[in-house]
Amino acid sequence: MGEEEDKQNIVIAIDGFSSTGKSTIAKQLAKQLNYIYVDTGAMYRAVTYFALENHLIGEGFFHSEQLIEKLDGINITFRFNEALGFAEVYLNGKNIEKAIRTLKVSSYVSLVSTISEVRQKLVEQQQLMGKDKGIVMDGRDIGTVVFPEAELKIFMRASAETRAQRRYKELLERGHNLSYNDVLENVTTRDQIDSTREDSPLVKADDAIEIDNSDLTIEEQIKTILEMVYDQRS
Ligand code: DC
């Protein structure tokens, strides 16, 4: 890659509440810009999946000390799937892309994400992945902790009902059997834990641009953000 092109590559941080459509937007942006896309929520979900598989977390218990001890044995990687057009997440070599999208993983992931040792491990890996820029990363603390110097920061919002409706539809389409109220409760509980945890809570960075997408189409959001990217690079 030439020096000129290097200079133009930026870091795009997309943060926001659960199910605001961050990953849909981030994936499409990365595709259009030929950037790498990293779904950091998938990494926290992968650790949660590991904890569930190893009976370190479950109804009424969380052996967080044991999880911390086992962190070195957790290897999270992404591999691009040509057919799907995005990178899938692997845990110790096993594809867990589908397994981490269940309501069970969703209901424990915020708790696992409060553990500082977990965050430290994942943030280090995220910073390495973005060191050459040309990356779109979505999560909760990307603009505040992972890349405080990101050239473009977006903070996404939408009403809890809109988000639960979107997530409910998505889960039904994937064949999950659950109620809208369970999804709404999960969305609001996660917002609460994510925004109030001590380490790296979900907050809007001072220099992030806020987008409420309750009434915006995906195309409208992509167009708006691409304009910001081109402004930033010119
Ligand atoms: O984006 P998501 O819904 O897949 O994220 C799952 C959970 O992971 C979310 O409820 C909080 C946590 N998370 C986090 O703490 N920090 C991030 N950068 C990304 C996700």
GROMACS .gro file of C-alpha atoms and ligand atoms in nm:
model
  254
    1MET     CA    1   0.000   0.000   0.000
    2GLY     CA    2   0.143   0.343  -0.097
    3GLU     CA    3   0.214   0.615   0.158
    4GLU     CA    4  -0.057   0.837   0.010
    5GLU     CA    5  -0.315   0.565   0.058
    6ASP     CA    6  -0.188   0.493   0.410
    7LYS     CA    7  -0.251   0.851   0.513
    8GLN     CA    8  -0.609   0.825   0.401
    9ASN     CA    9  -0.687   0.521   0.608
   10ILE     CA   10  -0.865   0.614   0.927
   11VAL     CA   11  -1.009   0.443   1.233
   12ILE     CA   12  -1.388   0.451   1.254
   13ALA     CA   13  -1.523   0.379   1.603
   14ILE     CA   14  -1.892   0.293   1.630
   15ASP     CA   15  -2.033   0.270   1.982
   16GLY     CA   16  -2.383   0.259   2.117
   17PHE     CA   17  -2.654   0.067   2.295
   18SER     CA   18  -2.742  -0.299   2.223
   19SER     CA   19  -2.919  -0.372   1.898
   20THR     CA   20  -2.887  -0.024   1.752
   21GLY     CA   21  -2.774  -0.184   1.427
   22LYS     CA   22  -2.407  -0.097   1.480
   23SER     CA   23  -2.277  -0.414   1.322
   24THR     CA   24  -2.501  -0.389   1.014
   25ILE     CA   25  -2.378  -0.037   0.949
   26ALA     CA   26  -2.015  -0.113   1.036
   27LYS     CA   27  -2.007  -0.419   0.808
   28GLN     CA   28  -2.142  -0.226   0.511
   29LEU     CA   29  -1.912   0.071   0.570
   30ALA     CA   30  -1.610  -0.158   0.585
   31LYS     CA   31  -1.715  -0.324   0.260
   32GLN     CA   32  -1.758   0.006   0.078
   33LEU     CA   33  -1.430   0.147   0.208
   34ASN     CA   34  -1.241  -0.180   0.174
   35TYR     CA   35  -1.161  -0.162   0.546
   36ILE     CA   36  -1.136  -0.438   0.806
   37TYR     CA   37  -1.446  -0.481   1.020
   38VAL     CA   38  -1.418  -0.595   1.382
   39ASP     CA   39  -1.722  -0.683   1.592
   40THR     CA   40  -1.588  -0.647   1.948
   41GLY     CA   41  -1.920  -0.763   2.095
   42ALA     CA   42  -1.845  -1.100   1.934
   43MET     CA   43  -1.523  -1.117   2.137
   44TYR     CA   44  -1.706  -1.057   2.469
   45ARG     CA   45  -1.965  -1.310   2.356
   46ALA     CA   46  -1.687  -1.561   2.279
   47VAL     CA   47  -1.551  -1.531   2.635
   48THR     CA   48  -1.907  -1.572   2.767
   49TYR     CA   49  -1.958  -1.881   2.551
   50PHE     CA   50  -1.633  -2.023   2.694
   51ALA     CA   51  -1.753  -1.949   3.049
   52LEU     CA   52  -2.087  -2.119   2.985
   53GLU     CA   53  -1.924  -2.425   2.823
   54ASN     CA   54  -1.689  -2.459   3.118
   55HIS     CA   55  -1.967  -2.412   3.377
   56LEU     CA   56  -1.805  -2.097   3.512
   57ILE     CA   57  -2.126  -1.899   3.482
   58GLY     CA   58  -2.491  -1.996   3.498
   59GLU     CA   59  -2.812  -1.926   3.680
   60GLY     CA   60  -2.716  -1.775   4.016
   61PHE     CA   61  -2.339  -1.827   3.995
   62PHE     CA   62  -2.033  -1.675   3.833
   63HIS     CA   63  -1.686  -1.812   3.914
   64SER     CA   64  -1.511  -1.502   3.784
   65GLU     CA   65  -1.176  -1.583   3.953
   66GLN     CA   66  -1.162  -1.916   3.769
   67LEU     CA   67  -1.248  -1.746   3.443
   68ILE     CA   68  -0.964  -1.498   3.498
   69GLU     CA   69  -0.724  -1.789   3.561
   70LYS     CA   70  -0.827  -1.952   3.234
   71LEU     CA   71  -0.805  -1.639   3.019
   72ASP     CA   72  -0.469  -1.739   2.869
   73GLY     CA   73  -0.636  -2.047   2.726
   74ILE     CA   74  -0.891  -1.840   2.534
   75ASN     CA   75  -0.783  -1.765   2.179
   76ILE     CA   76  -1.026  -1.557   1.976
   77THR     CA   77  -0.970  -1.512   1.603
   78PHE     CA   78  -1.169  -1.386   1.305
   79ARG     CA   79  -1.169  -1.555   0.963
   80PHE     CA   80  -1.321  -1.396   0.658
   81ASN     CA   81  -1.604  -1.599   0.506
   82GLU     CA   82  -1.622  -1.518   0.133
   83ALA     CA   83  -1.977  -1.648   0.098
   84LEU     CA   84  -2.110  -1.440   0.386
   85GLY     CA   85  -1.895  -1.136   0.308
   86PHE     CA   86  -1.775  -1.087   0.666
   87ALA     CA   87  -1.537  -1.240   0.918
   88GLU     CA   88  -1.671  -1.507   1.151
   89VAL     CA   89  -1.549  -1.550   1.506
   90TYR     CA   90  -1.356  -1.858   1.623
   91LEU     CA   91  -1.280  -1.973   1.976
   92ASN     CA   92  -0.968  -2.191   2.000
   93GLY     CA   93  -1.008  -2.282   1.634
   94LYS     CA   94  -1.382  -2.360   1.649
   95ASN     CA   95  -1.635  -2.151   1.454
   96ILE     CA   96  -1.877  -2.011   1.713
   97GLU     CA   97  -2.033  -1.735   1.501
   98LYS     CA   98  -2.385  -1.880   1.538
   99ALA     CA   99  -2.346  -2.018   1.889
  100ILE     CA  100  -2.274  -1.675   2.038
  101ARG     CA  101  -2.593  -1.515   1.905
  102THR     CA  102  -2.834  -1.694   2.137
  103LEU     CA  103  -3.041  -1.522   2.406
  104LYS     CA  104  -2.854  -1.736   2.663
  105VAL     CA  105  -2.518  -1.585   2.569
  106SER     CA  106  -2.683  -1.240   2.548
  107SER     CA  107  -2.816  -1.276   2.900
  108TYR     CA  108  -2.472  -1.342   3.055
  109VAL     CA  109  -2.243  -1.136   2.834
  110SER     CA  110  -2.288  -0.803   3.014
  111LEU     CA  111  -2.187  -0.963   3.342
  112VAL     CA  112  -1.874  -1.118   3.189
  113SER     CA  113  -1.794  -0.780   3.033
  114THR     CA  114  -1.769  -0.615   3.376
  115ILE     CA  115  -1.448  -0.811   3.454
  116SER     CA  116  -1.146  -0.584   3.408
  117GLU     CA  117  -0.906  -0.870   3.326
  118VAL     CA  118  -1.137  -0.979   3.043
  119ARG     CA  119  -1.156  -0.624   2.911
  120GLN     CA  120  -0.780  -0.575   2.929
  121LYS     CA  121  -0.712  -0.887   2.725
  122LEU     CA  122  -0.967  -0.802   2.458
  123VAL     CA  123  -0.877  -0.431   2.436
  124GLU     CA  124  -0.510  -0.523   2.376
  125GLN     CA  125  -0.608  -0.754   2.093
  126GLN     CA  126  -0.842  -0.487   1.946
  127GLN     CA  127  -0.569  -0.223   1.953
  128LEU     CA  128  -0.334  -0.458   1.768
  129MET     CA  129  -0.596  -0.526   1.501
  130GLY     CA  130  -0.638  -0.152   1.441
  131LYS     CA  131  -0.275  -0.043   1.452
  132ASP     CA  132  -0.252   0.005   1.074
  133LYS     CA  133  -0.588   0.188   1.060
  134GLY     CA  134  -0.830   0.122   0.774
  135ILE     CA  135  -1.066  -0.035   1.025
  136VAL     CA  136  -1.428  -0.007   1.137
  137MET     CA  137  -1.473  -0.134   1.491
  138ASP     CA  138  -1.800  -0.149   1.677
  139GLY     CA  139  -1.868  -0.194   2.048
  140ARG     CA  140  -1.924   0.005   2.364
  141ASP     CA  141  -1.585   0.157   2.449
  142ILE     CA  142  -1.414   0.191   2.112
  143GLY     CA  143  -1.414   0.572   2.096
  144THR     CA  144  -1.342   0.613   2.467
  145VAL     CA  145  -1.093   0.338   2.556
  146VAL     CA  146  -0.976   0.128   2.260
  147PHE     CA  147  -0.915   0.412   2.012
  148PRO     CA  148  -0.956   0.746   2.192
  149GLU     CA  149  -0.769   0.901   1.895
  150ALA     CA  150  -1.001   0.755   1.629
  151GLU     CA  151  -1.053   0.999   1.343
  152LEU     CA  152  -1.427   0.935   1.328
  153LYS     CA  153  -1.648   0.837   1.621
  154ILE     CA  154  -2.015   0.755   1.588
  155PHE     CA  155  -2.252   0.697   1.879
  156MET     CA  156  -2.574   0.516   1.789
  157ARG     CA  157  -2.904   0.542   1.969
  158ALA     CA  158  -3.259   0.415   1.913
  159SER     CA  159  -3.555   0.364   2.145
  160ALA     CA  160  -3.553   0.039   2.348
  161GLU     CA  161  -3.875  -0.076   2.176
  162THR     CA  162  -3.735  -0.020   1.827
  163ARG     CA  163  -3.421  -0.211   1.917
  164ALA     CA  164  -3.607  -0.500   2.083
  165GLN     CA  165  -3.836  -0.527   1.781
  166ARG     CA  166  -3.536  -0.548   1.545
  167ARG     CA  167  -3.357  -0.806   1.759
  168TYR     CA  168  -3.677  -1.010   1.807
  169LYS     CA  169  -3.734  -1.026   1.431
  170GLU     CA  170  -3.372  -1.126   1.372
  171LEU     CA  171  -3.386  -1.406   1.631
  172LEU     CA  172  -3.718  -1.538   1.498
  173GLU     CA  173  -3.574  -1.547   1.147
  174ARG     CA  174  -3.284  -1.752   1.281
  175GLY     CA  175  -3.534  -2.001   1.417
  176HIS     CA  176  -3.516  -1.910   1.788
  177ASN     CA  177  -3.832  -1.956   1.987
  178LEU     CA  178  -3.881  -1.670   2.234
  179SER     CA  179  -4.110  -1.384   2.328
  180TYR     CA  180  -4.078  -1.015   2.241
  181ASN     CA  181  -4.090  -0.931   2.613
  182ASP     CA  182  -3.788  -1.150   2.687
  183VAL     CA  183  -3.592  -0.969   2.418
  184LEU     CA  184  -3.703  -0.626   2.543
  185GLU     CA  185  -3.601  -0.720   2.895
  186ASN     CA  186  -3.261  -0.841   2.777
  187VAL     CA  187  -3.201  -0.521   2.581
  188THR     CA  188  -3.288  -0.293   2.874
  189THR     CA  189  -3.099  -0.499   3.132
  190ARG     CA  190  -2.787  -0.500   2.916
  191ASP     CA  191  -2.811  -0.122   2.862
  192GLN     CA  192  -2.826  -0.079   3.236
  193ILE     CA  193  -2.526  -0.303   3.316
  194ASP     CA  194  -2.319  -0.174   3.020
  195SER     CA  195  -2.375   0.192   3.113
  196THR     CA  196  -2.317   0.162   3.486
  197ARG     CA  197  -2.023  -0.081   3.513
  198GLU     CA  198  -1.709   0.059   3.674
  199ASP     CA  199  -1.458  -0.033   3.405
  200SER     CA  200  -1.512   0.134   3.066
  201PRO     CA  201  -1.886   0.199   3.087
  202LEU     CA  202  -2.084   0.274   2.775
  203VAL     CA  203  -2.070   0.652   2.743
  204LYS     CA  204  -2.062   0.878   2.441
  205ALA     CA  205  -1.713   1.015   2.378
  206ASP     CA  206  -1.711   1.397   2.384
  207ASP     CA  207  -1.608   1.409   2.020
  208ALA     CA  208  -1.846   1.138   1.895
  209ILE     CA  209  -2.124   1.223   1.653
  210GLU     CA  210  -2.458   1.098   1.775
  211ILE     CA  211  -2.704   0.930   1.538
  212ASP     CA  212  -3.053   0.834   1.653
  213ASN     CA  213  -3.152   0.578   1.393
  214SER     CA  214  -3.505   0.496   1.519
  215ASP     CA  215  -3.646   0.644   1.198
  216LEU     CA  216  -3.352   0.611   0.960
  217THR     CA  217  -3.301   0.343   0.697
  218ILE     CA  218  -2.970   0.161   0.670
  219GLU     CA  219  -2.901   0.337   0.337
  220GLU     CA  220  -2.958   0.680   0.494
  221GLN     CA  221  -2.716   0.601   0.776
  222ILE     CA  222  -2.448   0.467   0.542
  223LYS     CA  223  -2.477   0.773   0.319
  224THR     CA  224  -2.445   1.013   0.615
  225ILE     CA  225  -2.145   0.833   0.763
  226LEU     CA  226  -1.967   0.796   0.428
  227GLU     CA  227  -1.997   1.172   0.379
  228MET     CA  228  -1.830   1.219   0.718
  229VAL     CA  229  -1.552   0.977   0.619
  230TYR     CA  230  -1.485   1.160   0.291
  231ASP     CA  231  -1.486   1.494   0.476
  232GLN     CA  232  -1.241   1.355   0.727
  233ARG     CA  233  -1.004   1.222   0.460
  234SER     CA  234  -1.010   1.529   0.231
  235DC      O1  235  -2.254  -0.566   2.051
  235DC      P1  236  -2.310  -0.688   2.126
  235DC      O2  237  -2.453  -0.673   2.166
  235DC      O3  238  -2.284  -0.815   2.054
  235DC      O4  239  -2.224  -0.693   2.261
  235DC      C1  240  -2.246  -0.790   2.359
  235DC      C2  241  -2.207  -0.739   2.496
  235DC      O5  242  -2.064  -0.727   2.503
  235DC      C3  243  -2.261  -0.604   2.537
  235DC      O6  244  -2.384  -0.616   2.607
  235DC      C4  245  -2.153  -0.547   2.626
  235DC      C5  246  -2.028  -0.616   2.584
  235DC      N1  247  -1.936  -0.531   2.508
  235DC      C6  248  -1.851  -0.451   2.579
  235DC      O7  249  -1.858  -0.447   2.702
  235DC      N2  250  -1.757  -0.377   2.514
  235DC      C7  251  -1.749  -0.380   2.381
  235DC      N3  252  -1.655  -0.307   2.318
  235DC      C8  253  -1.837  -0.461   2.305
  235DC      C9  254  -1.932  -0.534   2.373
   0.00000   0.00000   0.00000
